[in-house]
Structure formats: C-alpha cells, structure tokens
Coordinates of N, CA and C in Angstrom, one line a residue:
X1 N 23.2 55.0 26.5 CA 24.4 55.7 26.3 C 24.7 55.7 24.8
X2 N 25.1 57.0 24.4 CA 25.4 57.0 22.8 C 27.1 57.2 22.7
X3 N 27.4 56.1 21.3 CA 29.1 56.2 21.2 C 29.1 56.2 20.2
X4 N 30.1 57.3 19.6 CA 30.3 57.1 17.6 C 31.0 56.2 17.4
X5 N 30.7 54.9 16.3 CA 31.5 54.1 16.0 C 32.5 54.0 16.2
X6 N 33.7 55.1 15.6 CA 34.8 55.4 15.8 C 35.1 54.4 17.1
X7 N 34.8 55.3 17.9 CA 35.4 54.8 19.4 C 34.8 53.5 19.9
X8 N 33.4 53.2 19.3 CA 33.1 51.9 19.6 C 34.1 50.8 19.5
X9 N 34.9 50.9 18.2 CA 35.8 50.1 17.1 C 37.1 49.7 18.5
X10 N 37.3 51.0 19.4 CA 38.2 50.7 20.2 C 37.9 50.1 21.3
X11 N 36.8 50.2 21.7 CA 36.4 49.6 23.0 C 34.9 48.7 22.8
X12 N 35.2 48.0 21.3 CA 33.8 46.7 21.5 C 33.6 45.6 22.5
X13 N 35.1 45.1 23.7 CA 35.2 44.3 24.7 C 34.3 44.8 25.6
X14 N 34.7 46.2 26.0 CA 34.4 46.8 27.4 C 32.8 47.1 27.1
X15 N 32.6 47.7 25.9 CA 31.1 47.7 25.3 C 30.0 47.0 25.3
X16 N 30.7 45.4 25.4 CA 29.9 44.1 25.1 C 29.3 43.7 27.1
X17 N 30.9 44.0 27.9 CA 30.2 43.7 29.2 C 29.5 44.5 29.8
X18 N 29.4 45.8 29.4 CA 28.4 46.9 30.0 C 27.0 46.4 28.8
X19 N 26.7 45.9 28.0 CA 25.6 45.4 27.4 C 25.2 44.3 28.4
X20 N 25.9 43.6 28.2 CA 25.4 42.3 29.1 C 24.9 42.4 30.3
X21 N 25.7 43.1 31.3 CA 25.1 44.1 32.9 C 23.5 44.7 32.5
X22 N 23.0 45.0 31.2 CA 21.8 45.3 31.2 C 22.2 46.9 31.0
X23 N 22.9 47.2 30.2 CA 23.1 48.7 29.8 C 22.9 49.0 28.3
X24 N 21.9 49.6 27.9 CA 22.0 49.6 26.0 C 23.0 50.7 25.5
X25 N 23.6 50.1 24.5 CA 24.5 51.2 24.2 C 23.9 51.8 22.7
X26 N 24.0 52.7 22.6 CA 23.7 53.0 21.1 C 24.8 53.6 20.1
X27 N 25.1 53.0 19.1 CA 26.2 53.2 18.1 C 25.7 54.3 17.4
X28 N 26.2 55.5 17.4 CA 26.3 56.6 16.4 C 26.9 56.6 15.3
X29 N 26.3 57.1 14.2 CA 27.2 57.9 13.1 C 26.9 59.3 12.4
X30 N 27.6 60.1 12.9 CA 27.5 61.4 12.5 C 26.2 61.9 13.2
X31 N 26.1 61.4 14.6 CA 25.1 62.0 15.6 C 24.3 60.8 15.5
X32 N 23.9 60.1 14.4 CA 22.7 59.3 14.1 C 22.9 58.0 14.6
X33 N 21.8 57.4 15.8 CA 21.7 55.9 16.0 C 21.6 55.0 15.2
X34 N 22.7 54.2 14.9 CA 22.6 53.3 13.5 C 22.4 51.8 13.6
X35 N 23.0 51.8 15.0 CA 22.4 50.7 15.9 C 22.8 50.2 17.4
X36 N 22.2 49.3 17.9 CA 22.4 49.2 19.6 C 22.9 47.7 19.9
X37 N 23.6 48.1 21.0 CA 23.8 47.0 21.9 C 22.8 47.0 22.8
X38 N 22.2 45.4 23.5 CA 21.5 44.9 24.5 C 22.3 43.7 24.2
X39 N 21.6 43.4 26.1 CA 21.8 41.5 25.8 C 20.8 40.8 25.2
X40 N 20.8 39.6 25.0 CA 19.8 39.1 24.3 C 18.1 38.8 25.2
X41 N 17.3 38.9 25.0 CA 16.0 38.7 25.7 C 15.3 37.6 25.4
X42 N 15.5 37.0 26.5 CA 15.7 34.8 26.9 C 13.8 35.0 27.0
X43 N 13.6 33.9 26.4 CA 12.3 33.6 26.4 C 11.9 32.7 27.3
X44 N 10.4 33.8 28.3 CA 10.3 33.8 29.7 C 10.6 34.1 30.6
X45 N 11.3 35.3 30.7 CA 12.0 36.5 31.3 C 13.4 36.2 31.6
X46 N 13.6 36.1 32.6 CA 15.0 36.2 33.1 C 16.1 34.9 33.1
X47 N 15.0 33.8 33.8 CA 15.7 32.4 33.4 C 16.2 31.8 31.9
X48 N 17.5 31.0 32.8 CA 17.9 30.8 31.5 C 17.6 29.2 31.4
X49 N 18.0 28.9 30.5 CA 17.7 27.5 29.5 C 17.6 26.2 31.1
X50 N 18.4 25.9 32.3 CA 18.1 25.1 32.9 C 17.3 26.0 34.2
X51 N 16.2 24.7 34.8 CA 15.4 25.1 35.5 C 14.4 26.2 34.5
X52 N 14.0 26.4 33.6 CA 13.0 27.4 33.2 C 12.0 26.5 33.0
X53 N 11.8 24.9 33.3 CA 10.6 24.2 33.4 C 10.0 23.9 34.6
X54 N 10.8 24.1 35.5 CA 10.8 23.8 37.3 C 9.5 23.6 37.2
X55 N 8.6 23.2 37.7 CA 7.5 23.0 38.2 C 6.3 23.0 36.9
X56 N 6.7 22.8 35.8 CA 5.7 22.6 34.3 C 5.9 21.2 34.1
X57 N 6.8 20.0 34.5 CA 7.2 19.1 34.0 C 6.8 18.1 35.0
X58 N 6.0 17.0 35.0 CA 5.5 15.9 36.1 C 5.7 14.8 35.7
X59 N 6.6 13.7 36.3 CA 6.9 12.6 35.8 C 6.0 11.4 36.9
X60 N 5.5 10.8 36.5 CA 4.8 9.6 37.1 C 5.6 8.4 38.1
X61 N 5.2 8.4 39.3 CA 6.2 7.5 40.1 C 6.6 6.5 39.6
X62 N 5.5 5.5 39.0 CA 6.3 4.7 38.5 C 6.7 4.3 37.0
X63 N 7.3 5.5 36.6 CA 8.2 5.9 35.3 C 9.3 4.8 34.9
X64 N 10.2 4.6 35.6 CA 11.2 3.3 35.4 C 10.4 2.0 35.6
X65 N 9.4 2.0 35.9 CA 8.8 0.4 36.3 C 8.7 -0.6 34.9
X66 N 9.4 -1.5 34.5 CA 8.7 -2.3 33.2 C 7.6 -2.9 33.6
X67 N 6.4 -3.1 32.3 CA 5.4 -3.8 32.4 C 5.5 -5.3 32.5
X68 N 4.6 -6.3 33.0 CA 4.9 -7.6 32.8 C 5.0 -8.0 30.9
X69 N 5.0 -7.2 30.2 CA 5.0 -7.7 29.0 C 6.8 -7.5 28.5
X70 N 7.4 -7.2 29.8 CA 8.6 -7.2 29.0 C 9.5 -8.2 30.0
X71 N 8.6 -9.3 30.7 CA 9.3 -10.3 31.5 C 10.3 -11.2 30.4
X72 N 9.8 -11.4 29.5 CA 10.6 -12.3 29.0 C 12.3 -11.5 28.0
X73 N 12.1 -10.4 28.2 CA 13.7 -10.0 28.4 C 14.6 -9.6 29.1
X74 N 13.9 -9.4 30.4 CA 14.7 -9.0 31.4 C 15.3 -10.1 32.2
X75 N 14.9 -11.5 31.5 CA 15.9 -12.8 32.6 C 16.9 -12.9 32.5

C-alpha cells in the first residue's frame, strides 16, 4: 500500500496496526517511496523471544544434585 506522508502524519496509529498484521505500507513523497513500514523480522522466523529454544536446550537429571565436596556446607 502507498500513502503520501501528508496523510500518513494523520493516521501513523492506524498505519502502525495494519504494519504489525503483516501489511507493508510504503510512505510517499511527491509519488516517490521514501520509506516503509513492516513489523520487525524476529530472528528464526516467526517465534518470539520465549519458547524459541524448545527443544535446543538439554539439562542433565541430576542438575540440582550437590557433589559430596560440598558436604561440609550444607550441615
């Protein structure tokens, strides 16, 4: 979608949630694309920041276990 600044200036709210839905908007001046709206493009495709390790990350059963070398602080 192309919009001349102008009108961008009035409607940058409504502009910003049709970007984010995944719609590029492109800002005109005097016909000329000067620049665009997108949302941002999250590294790794679609996931965002929680769960994008799901199944990369392996913790060892016995992770909380102390070794006998730390008996003598735990009395």
């Amino acid at each position: 979608m192309n919009i001349p600044m102008a009108k961008a200036k009035a409607q940058l709210s409504e502009l910003v949630k049709r970007a984010q839905a995944g719609e590029k908007i492109h800002l005109t001046k005097h016909g000329e694309v000067v620049a665009t709206l997108s949302a941002p493009v999250r590294p790794g495709g679609s996931k965002g920041l929680f769960g994008a390790l799901k199944g990369q990350i392996w913790i060892a059963d016995d992770f909380d276990e102390l070794g006998p070398e730390w008996d003598e602080y735990t009395k």
